[in-house]
Coordinates of C-alpha atoms and ligand atoms in Angstrom, one line a residue:
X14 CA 129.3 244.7 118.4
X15 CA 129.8 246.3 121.9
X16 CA 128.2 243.1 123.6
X17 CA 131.0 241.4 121.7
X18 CA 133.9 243.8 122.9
X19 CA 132.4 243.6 126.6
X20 CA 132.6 240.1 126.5
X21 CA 136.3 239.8 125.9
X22 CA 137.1 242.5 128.8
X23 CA 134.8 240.6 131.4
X24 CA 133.9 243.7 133.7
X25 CA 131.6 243.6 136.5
X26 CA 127.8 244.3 135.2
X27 CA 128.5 248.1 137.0
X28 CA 131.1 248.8 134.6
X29 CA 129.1 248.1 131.7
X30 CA 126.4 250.2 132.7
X31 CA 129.3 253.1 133.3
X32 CA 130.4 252.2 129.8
X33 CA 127.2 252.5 128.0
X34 CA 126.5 255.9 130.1
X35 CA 129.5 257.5 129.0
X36 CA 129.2 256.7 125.6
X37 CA 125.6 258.1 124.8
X38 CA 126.9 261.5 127.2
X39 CA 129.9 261.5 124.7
X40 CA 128.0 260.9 121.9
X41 CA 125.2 263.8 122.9
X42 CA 127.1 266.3 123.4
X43 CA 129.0 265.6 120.2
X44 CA 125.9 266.1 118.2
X45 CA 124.2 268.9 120.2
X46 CA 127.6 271.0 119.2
X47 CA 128.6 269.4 116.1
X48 CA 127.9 271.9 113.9
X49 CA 128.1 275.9 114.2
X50 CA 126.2 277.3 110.9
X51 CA 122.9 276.0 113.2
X52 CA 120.5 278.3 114.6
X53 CA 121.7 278.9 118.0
X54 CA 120.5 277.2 121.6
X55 CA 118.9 279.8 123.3
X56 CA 120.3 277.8 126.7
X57 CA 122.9 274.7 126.8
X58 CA 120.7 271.4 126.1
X59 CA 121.5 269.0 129.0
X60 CA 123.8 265.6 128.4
X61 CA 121.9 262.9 127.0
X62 CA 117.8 265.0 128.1
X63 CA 118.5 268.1 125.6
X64 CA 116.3 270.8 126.2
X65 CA 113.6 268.8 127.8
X66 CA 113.6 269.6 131.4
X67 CA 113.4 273.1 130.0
X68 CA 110.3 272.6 128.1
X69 CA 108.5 270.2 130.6
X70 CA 107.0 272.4 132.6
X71 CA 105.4 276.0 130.5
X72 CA 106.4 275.1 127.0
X73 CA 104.3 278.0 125.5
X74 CA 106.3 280.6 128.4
X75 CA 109.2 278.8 128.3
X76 CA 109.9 279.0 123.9
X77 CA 108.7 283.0 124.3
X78 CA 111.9 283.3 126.4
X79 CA 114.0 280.9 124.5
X80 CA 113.0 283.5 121.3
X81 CA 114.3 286.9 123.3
X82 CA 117.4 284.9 123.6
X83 CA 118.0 283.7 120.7
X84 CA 115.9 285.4 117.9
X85 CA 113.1 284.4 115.2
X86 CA 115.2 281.1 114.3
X87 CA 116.5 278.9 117.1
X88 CA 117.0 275.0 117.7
X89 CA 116.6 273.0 120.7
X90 CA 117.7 269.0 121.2
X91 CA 115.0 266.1 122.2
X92 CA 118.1 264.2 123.1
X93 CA 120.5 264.3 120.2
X94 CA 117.7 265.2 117.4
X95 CA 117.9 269.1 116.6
X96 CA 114.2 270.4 116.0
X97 CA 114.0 274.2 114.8
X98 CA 111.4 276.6 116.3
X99 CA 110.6 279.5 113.7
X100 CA 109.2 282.2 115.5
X101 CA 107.1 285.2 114.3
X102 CA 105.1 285.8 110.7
X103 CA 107.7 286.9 108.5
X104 CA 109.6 284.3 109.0
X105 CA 107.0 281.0 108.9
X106 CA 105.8 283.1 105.7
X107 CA 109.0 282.8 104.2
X108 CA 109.5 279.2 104.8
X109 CA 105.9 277.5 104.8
X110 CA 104.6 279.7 101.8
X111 CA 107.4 281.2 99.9
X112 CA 109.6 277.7 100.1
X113 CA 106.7 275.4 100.5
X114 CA 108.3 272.7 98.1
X115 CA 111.1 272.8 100.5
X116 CA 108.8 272.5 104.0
X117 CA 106.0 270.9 103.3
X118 CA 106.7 267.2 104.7
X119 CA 105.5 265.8 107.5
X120 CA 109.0 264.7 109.9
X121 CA 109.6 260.9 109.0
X122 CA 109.9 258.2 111.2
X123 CA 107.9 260.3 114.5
X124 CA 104.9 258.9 113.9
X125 CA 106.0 255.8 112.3
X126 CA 108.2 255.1 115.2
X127 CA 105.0 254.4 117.5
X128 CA 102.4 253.1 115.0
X129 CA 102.0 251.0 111.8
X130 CA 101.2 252.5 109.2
X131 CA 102.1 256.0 111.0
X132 CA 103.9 257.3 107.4
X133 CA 100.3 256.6 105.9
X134 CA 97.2 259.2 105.6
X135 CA 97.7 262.4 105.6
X136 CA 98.8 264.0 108.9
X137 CA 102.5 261.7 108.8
X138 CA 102.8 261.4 105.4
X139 CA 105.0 263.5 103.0
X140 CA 106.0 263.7 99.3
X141 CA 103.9 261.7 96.8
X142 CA 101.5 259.8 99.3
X143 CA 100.8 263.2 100.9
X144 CA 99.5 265.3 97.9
X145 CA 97.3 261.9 96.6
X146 CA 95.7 261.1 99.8
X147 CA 95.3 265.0 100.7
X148 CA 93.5 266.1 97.3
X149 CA 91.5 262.9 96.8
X150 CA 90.5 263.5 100.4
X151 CA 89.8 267.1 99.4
X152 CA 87.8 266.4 96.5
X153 CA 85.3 263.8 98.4
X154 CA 84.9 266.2 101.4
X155 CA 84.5 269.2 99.0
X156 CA 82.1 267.3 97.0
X157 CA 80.1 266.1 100.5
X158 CA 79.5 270.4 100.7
X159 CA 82.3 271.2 103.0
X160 CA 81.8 275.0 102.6
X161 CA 78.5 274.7 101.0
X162 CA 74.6 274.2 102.0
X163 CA 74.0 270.8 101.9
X164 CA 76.5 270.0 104.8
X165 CA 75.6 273.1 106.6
X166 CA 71.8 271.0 107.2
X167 CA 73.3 268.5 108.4
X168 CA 75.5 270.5 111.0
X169 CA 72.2 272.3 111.9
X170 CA 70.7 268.7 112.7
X171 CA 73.3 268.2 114.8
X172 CA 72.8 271.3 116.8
X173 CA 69.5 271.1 117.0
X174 CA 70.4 267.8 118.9
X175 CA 73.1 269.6 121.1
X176 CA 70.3 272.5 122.2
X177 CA 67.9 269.8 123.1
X178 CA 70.4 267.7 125.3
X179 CA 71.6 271.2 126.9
X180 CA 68.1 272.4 127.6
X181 CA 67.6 269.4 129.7
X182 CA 70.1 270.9 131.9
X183 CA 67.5 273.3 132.9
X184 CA 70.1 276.0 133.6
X185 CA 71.9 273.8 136.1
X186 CA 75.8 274.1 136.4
X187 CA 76.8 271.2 133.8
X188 CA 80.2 270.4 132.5
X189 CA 79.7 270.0 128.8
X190 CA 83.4 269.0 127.3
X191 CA 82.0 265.2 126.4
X192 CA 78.5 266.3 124.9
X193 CA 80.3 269.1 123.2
X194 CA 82.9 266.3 121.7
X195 CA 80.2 264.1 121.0
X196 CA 77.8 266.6 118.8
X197 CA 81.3 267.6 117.0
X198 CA 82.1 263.9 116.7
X199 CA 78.8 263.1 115.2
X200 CA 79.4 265.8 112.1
X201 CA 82.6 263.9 111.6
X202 CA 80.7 260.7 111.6
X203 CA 78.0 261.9 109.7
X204 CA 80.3 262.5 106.6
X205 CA 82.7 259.5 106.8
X206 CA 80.2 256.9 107.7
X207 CA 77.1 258.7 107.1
X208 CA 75.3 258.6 110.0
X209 CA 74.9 260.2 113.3
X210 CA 74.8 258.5 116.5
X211 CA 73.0 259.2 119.6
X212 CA 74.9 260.8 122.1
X213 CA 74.3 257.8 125.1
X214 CA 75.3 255.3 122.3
X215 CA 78.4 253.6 124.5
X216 CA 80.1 252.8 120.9
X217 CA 80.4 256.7 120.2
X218 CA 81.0 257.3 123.8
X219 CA 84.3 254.6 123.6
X220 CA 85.2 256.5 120.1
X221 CA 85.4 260.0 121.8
X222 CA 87.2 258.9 124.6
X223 CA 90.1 256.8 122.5
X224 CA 90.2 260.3 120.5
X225 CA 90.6 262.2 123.6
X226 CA 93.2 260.0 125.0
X227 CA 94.7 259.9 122.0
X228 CA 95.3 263.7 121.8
X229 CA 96.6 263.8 125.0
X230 CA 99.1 261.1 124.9
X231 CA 100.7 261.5 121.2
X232 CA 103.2 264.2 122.6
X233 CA 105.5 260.9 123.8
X234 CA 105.8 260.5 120.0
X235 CA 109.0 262.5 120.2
X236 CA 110.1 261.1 123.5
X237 CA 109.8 257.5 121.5
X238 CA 111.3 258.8 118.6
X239 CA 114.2 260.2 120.3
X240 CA 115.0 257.8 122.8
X241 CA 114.5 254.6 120.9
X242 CA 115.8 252.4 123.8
X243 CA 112.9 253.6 125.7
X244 CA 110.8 250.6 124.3
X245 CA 112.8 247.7 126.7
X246 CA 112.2 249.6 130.0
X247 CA 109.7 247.8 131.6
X248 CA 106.8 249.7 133.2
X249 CA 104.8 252.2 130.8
X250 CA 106.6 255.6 132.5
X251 CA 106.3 257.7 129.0
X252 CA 102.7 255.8 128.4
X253 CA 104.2 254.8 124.8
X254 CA 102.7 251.3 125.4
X255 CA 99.0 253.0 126.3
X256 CA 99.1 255.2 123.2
X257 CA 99.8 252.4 121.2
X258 CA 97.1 250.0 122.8
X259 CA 94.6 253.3 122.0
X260 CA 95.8 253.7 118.8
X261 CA 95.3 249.8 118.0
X262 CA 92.0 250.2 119.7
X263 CA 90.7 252.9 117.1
X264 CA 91.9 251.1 114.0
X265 CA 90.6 247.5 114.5
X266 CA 87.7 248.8 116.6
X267 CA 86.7 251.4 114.5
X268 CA 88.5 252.5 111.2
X269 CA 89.4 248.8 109.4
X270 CA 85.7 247.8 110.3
X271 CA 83.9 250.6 108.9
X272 CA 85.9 250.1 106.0
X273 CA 84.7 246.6 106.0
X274 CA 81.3 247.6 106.6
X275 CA 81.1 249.7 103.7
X276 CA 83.1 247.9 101.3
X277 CA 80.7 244.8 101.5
X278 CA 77.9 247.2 101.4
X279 CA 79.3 248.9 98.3
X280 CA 79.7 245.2 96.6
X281 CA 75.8 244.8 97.1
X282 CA 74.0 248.3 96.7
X283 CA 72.3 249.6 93.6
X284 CA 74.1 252.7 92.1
X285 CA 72.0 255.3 93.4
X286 CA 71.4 253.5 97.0
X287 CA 71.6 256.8 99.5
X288 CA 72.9 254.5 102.3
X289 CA 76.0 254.0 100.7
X290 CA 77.2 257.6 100.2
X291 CA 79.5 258.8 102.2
X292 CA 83.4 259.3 103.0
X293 CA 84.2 255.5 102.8
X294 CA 82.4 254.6 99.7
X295 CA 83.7 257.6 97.8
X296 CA 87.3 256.7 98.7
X297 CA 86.8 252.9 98.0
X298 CA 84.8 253.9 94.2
X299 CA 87.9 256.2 93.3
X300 CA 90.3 253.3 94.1
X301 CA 88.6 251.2 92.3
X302 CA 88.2 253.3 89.6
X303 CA 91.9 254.2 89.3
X304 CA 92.6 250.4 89.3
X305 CA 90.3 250.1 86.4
X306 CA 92.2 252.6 84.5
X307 CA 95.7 251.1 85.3
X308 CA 96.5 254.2 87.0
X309 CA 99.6 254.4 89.1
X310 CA 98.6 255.4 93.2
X311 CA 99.3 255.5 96.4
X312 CA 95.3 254.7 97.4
X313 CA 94.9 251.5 99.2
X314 CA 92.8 250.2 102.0
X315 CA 95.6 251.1 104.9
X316 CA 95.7 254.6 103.4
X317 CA 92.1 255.4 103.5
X318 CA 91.8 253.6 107.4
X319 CA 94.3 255.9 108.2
X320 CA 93.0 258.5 106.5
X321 CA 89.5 258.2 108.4
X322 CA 91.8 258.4 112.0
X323 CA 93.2 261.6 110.6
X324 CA 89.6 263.1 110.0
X325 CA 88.8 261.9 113.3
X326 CA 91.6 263.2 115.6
X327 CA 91.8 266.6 113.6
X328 CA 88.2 267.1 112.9
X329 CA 86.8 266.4 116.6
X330 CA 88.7 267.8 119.9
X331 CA 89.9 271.1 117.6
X332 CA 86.0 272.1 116.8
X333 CA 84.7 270.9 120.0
X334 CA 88.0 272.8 122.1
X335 CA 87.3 276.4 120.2
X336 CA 83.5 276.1 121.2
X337 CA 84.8 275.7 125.4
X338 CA 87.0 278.5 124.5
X339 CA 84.0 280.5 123.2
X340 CA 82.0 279.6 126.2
X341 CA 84.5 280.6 128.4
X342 CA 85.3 283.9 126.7
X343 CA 81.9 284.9 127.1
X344 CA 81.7 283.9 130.5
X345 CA 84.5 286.5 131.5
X346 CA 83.1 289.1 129.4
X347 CA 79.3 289.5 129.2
X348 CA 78.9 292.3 127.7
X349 CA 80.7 291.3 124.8
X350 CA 78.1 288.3 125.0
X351 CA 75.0 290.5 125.4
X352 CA 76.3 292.3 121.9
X353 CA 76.5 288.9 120.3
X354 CA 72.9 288.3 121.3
X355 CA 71.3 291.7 120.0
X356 CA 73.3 291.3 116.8
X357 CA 71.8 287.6 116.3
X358 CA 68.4 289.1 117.2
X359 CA 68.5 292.4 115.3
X360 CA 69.3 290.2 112.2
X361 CA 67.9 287.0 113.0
X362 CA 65.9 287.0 115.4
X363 CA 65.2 284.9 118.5
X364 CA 62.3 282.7 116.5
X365 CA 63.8 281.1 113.1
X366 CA 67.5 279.5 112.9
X367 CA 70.3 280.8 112.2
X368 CA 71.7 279.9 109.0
X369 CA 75.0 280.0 106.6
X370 CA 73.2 283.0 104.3
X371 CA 73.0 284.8 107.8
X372 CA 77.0 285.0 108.2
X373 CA 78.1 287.8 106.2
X374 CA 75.7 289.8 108.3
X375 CA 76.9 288.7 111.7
X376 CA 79.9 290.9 111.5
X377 CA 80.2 290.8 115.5
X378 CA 79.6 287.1 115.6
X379 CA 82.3 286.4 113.0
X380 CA 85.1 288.9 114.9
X381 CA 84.7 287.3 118.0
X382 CA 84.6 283.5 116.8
X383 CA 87.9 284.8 115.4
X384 CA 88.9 286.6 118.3
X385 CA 88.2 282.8 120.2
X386 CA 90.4 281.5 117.8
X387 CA 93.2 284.2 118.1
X388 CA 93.5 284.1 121.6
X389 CA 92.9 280.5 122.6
X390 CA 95.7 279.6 119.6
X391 CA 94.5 275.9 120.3
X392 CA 97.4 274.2 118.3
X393 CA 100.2 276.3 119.9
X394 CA 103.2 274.7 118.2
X395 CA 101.5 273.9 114.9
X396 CA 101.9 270.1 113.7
X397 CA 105.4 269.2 113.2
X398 CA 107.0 269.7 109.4
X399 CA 110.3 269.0 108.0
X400 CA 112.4 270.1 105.4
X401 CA 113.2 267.9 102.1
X402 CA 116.8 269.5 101.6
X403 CA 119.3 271.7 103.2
X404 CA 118.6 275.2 103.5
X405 CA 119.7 278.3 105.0
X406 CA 116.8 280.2 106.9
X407 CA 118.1 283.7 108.2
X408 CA 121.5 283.1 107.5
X409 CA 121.5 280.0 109.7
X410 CA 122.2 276.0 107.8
X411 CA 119.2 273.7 108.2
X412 CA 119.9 270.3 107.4
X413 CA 117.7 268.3 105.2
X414 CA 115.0 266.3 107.2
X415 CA 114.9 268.5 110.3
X416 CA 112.0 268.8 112.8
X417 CA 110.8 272.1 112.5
X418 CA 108.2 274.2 114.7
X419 CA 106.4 276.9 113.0
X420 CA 104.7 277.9 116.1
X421 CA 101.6 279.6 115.5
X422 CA 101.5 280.8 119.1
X423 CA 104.5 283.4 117.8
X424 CA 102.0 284.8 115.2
X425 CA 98.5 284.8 117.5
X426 CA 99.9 286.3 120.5
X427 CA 102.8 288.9 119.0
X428 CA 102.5 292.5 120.6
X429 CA 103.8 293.8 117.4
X430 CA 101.0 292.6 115.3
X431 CA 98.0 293.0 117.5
X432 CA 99.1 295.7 120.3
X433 CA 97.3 294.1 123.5
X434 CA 96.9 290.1 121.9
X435 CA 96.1 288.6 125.6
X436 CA 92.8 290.7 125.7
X437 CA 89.9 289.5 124.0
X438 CA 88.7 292.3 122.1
X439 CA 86.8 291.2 119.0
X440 CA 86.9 295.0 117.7
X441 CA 90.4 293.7 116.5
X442 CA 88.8 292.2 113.4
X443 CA 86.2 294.9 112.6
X444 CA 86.7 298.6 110.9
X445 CA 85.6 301.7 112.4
X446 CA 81.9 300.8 110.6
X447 CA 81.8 297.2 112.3
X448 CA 82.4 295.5 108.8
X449 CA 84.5 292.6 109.5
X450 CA 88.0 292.7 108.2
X451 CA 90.8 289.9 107.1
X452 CA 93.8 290.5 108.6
X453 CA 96.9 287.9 107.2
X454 CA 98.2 287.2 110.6
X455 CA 95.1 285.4 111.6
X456 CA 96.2 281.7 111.5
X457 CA 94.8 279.2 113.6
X458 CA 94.6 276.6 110.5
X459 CA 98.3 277.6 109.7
X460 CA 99.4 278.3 106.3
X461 CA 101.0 277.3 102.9
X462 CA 100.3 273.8 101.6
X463 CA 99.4 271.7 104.6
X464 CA 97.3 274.2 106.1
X465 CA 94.5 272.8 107.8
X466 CA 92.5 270.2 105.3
X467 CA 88.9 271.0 107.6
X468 CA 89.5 274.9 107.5
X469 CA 86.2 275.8 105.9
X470 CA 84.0 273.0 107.7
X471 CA 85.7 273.8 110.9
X472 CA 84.6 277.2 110.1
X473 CA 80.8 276.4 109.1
X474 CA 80.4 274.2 112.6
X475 CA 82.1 277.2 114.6
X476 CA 79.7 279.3 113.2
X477 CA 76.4 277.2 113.3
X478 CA 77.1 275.6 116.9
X479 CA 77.9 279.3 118.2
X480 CA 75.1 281.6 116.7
X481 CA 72.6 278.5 118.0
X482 CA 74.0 278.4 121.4
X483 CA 73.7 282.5 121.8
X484 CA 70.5 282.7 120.2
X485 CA 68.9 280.6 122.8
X486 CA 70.6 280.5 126.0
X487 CA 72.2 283.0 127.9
X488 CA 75.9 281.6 129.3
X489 CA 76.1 282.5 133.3
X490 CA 78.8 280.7 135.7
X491 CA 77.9 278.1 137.8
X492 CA 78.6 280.4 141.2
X493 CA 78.3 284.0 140.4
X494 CA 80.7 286.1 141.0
X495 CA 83.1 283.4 141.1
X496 CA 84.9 282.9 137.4
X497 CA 86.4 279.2 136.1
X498 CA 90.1 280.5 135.8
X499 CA 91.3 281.1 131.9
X500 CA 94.2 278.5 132.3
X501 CA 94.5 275.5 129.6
X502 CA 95.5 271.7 129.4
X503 CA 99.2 272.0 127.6
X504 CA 99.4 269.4 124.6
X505 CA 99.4 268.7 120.9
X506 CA 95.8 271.1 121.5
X507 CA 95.1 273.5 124.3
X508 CA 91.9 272.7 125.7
X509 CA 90.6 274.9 128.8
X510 CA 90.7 273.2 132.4
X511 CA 87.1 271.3 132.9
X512 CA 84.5 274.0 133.9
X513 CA 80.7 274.0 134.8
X514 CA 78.3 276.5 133.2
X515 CA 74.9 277.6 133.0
X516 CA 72.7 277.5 129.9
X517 CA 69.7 279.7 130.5
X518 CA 67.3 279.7 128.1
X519 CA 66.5 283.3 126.9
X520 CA 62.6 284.0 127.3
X521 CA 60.8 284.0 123.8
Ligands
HEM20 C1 88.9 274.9 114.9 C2 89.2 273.8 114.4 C3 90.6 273.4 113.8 C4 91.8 274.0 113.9 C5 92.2 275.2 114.8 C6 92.7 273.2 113.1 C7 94.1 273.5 113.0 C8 95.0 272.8 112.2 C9 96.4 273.0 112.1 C10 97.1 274.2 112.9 C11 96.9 272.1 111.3 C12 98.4 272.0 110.9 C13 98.7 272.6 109.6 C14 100.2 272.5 109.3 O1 100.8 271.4 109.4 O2 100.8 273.5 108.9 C15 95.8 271.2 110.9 C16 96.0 270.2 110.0 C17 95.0 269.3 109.6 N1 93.6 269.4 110.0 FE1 92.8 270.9 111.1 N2 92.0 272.2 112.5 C18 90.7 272.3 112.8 C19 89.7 271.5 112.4 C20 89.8 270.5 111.5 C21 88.7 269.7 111.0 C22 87.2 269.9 111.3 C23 89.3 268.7 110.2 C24 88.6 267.6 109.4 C25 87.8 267.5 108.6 C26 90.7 268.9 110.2 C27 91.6 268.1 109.5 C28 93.0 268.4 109.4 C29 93.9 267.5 108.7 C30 93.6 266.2 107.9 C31 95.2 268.1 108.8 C32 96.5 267.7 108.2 C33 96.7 268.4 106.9 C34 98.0 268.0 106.2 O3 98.9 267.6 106.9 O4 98.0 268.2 105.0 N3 91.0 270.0 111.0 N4 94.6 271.7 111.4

């Protein structure tokens, strides 16, 4: 329509850009202050940017001071889309538990915006599609032993693997961020394909690094989803067009043919054949079987690939990130890792390996893999929800299908609930007899219906790979007296900044 006016009025080329320009300022700045029942702006969002330049540089600093502005509920603008930050316990608790029919969704069109199929799986899906793929998901990992024995042997396998590769170190300074993504990888793979690779295989090497870069570069989702136009720029300045070559990459390099793989496999195995167990197969058998029965679903072969890419970026950098955390905790604080090691040794000891019946007696273990968790808060902002109606939250009008932050960071790190939260004191989650205790503010899986799906496995691998790694090495820095700084990669995770470290095995 515009092309059509502009044509009539025959302006120079300048004009038109003038014209366009003004339009999208007027047109910003009508919805940015279109409505007044919204939570408040903590600052003024800039013409046509929003709150961007604001957050571009500190996001985690730079919402903490937006909050003493503006309170527990606040929006800010990615251009003209509102998103809502809810800050603090009491108020997340009140929406994601107590009105979790209301904010459970996933936001629409973000991911689906950038990739096909992005509505599908679990992580951008909402409503129907959601609950299917996220309990038949459930079932098939729960069956597998997620929380249970038989998966905890394989995990052991897997660390016994990891040990082996960082003895060869032979104490040397070593950067381990790859090998540790690899071994975490490997449990991943172990379930959904059911096998492990070897850590120098290049086609596991390619897989970790399309996950990594994946992780880093799905924050231009929003940038994509709020700027639609920024698809015809030429150039790749907001790396939309890498993310979605990577993304392309780890579907028809990976997901579709494992699926493949498995599906042909399935078609030719005997019912009890042991090769064909695993993630895949058990999806695939429960679509088929709900097909047999005429029942109604959402399961279908672009679900489950996308379904396997969720397992794979949620289940792999998170695990693999809260172990570097770990390390690096214990690297500033050895004392806190020489109590670690007589714990494992006054109940273990040094000679057989730690297992999951050993846990409930690792009290000091278990408060500070928590205390990791706490501190390091690796998914600051939470993953994105939105709500299905209008609401009011605290008095303020939320319109149906907003972008909402229920940023965990506001819970980890509040001075109200844990006094000192940016020292790592593990005595936080232990009573005055060193029993460990829950405390309902510890959420680094989230909470209310999408809480993290890989909670309890996530758990198990933090607890196997780390009572292993203190058991036989001792954790020095590569130059003593000379710390790698605490300070972390911002994205949709917080990894820390690339460090060397020493594993030194403990004498016998
Ligand atoms: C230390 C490790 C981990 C942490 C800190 C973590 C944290 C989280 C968080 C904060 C969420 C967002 C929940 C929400 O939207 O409210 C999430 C979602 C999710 N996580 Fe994890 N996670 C970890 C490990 C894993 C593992 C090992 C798996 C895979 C088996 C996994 C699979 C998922 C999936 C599929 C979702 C989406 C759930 C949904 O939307 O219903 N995560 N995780």
């Amino acid at each position: 329509m515009l092309a059509g006016i502009f044509a009539t009025l025959s302006l120079p080329p300048l004009a038109y850009v003038a014209v366009v320009l003004t339009l999208t300022l007027i047109l910003t700045l009508w919805a940015q202050s279109s409505r007044s029942d919204l939570p408040p702006c903590p600052v003024r969002p800039y013409p046509i940017l929003g709150h961007i330049p604001h957050l571009k540089n500190r996001p985690r600093e730079t919402l903490k001071e937006f909050r003493k502005k503006a309170g527990d509920v606040f929006s800010i603008y990615t251009g003209t889309k509102l998103t809502v930050v809810l800050y603090g316990y009491d108020v997340i608790r009140d929406t994601l538990v107590k009105q979790a029919d209301i904010f459970s969704d996933a936001p629409q069109n973000q991911l689906n915006s950038v990739f096909k199929d992005g509505a599908k799986g679990i992580i951008g899906s909402s409503g129907k599609s959601w609950k299917e793929q996220r309990s038949v998901s459930l079932a098939i990992l729960r069956n597998f032993g997620m929380g249970k024995t038989t998966l905890a042997e394989k995990i052991q396998e897997e660390v016994s693997e990891y040990l082996s590769e960082l003895a060869k170190f032979n104490g040397k300074p070593q950067e381990v961020r790859t090998l540790t993504n690899v071994a975490v990888c490997n449990v991943i793979c172990a379930i959904i394909v059911g096998k492990r690779f070897d850590y120098h295989d290049p086609y596991l090497i390619r897989l970790i690094h399309i996950l990594n870069e994946q992780i880093k570069l799905v924050k231009s989702v929003s940038l994509r989803y709020a700027f639609p136009w920024i698809r015809y720029l030429p150039g790749d300045l907001f790396n939309i067009k890498k993310l979605i070559k990577n993304n392309n990459e780890l579907m028809d390099h990976f997901c579709y043919p494992f699926i493949n793989q498995f599906s042909k496999k399935l078609d030719n195995a005997e019912e009890d054949d042991e090769s064909t167990i695993n993630f895949i197969t058990s999806y695939l058998k429960e679509l088929k079987h709900k097909k047999a029965n005429g029942e109604s679903t959402t399961m279908e072969i672009a679900q489950l690939a996308r379904v396997i890419q969720n397992l794979f970026i949620a289940g792999s950098e998170t695990t693999s990130t809260t172990i570097l955390w770990f390390v690096l905790y214990m690297l500033h604080n050895p004392e806190i890792q020489k109590k670690i090691f007589k714990e494992i040794s006054d109940v273990v000891g040094t000679e057989r390996v730690v297992s999951l019946q050993d846990k409930s007696q690792l009290s000091y273990l278990n408060a500070a893999i928590r205390e990791t968790q706490r501190l390091a808060s690796i998914v600051p902002f939470n993953l994105l929800h939105a709500n299905t109606v209008e609401v009011k939250i605290r008095g303020y009008t939320i319109p149906a299908g907003t972008t909402i932050i229920p940023n965990l960071d506001s819970i980890l790190h509040d001075e109200k609930i844990w006094g000192d939260p940016m020292n790592f004191r593990p005595e936080r989650f232990l009573d005055s007899t060193g029993k460990l205790v829950n405390r309902e503010e510890f959420v680094p899986f989230s909470l209310g219906r999408r809480v993290c799906l890989g909670e309890s496995l996530a758990k198990m691998e933090l607890f196997l790979f780390l009572s292993a790694l203190v058991q036989r090495f001792e954790f020095l820095p590569a130059t003593p007296k000379s710390l790698p700084p605490l300070t972390c990669a911002f994205g949709i995770t917080c990894p820390p900044e690339a460090y060397e470290v020493r594993f030194v095995e403990r004498k016998k």
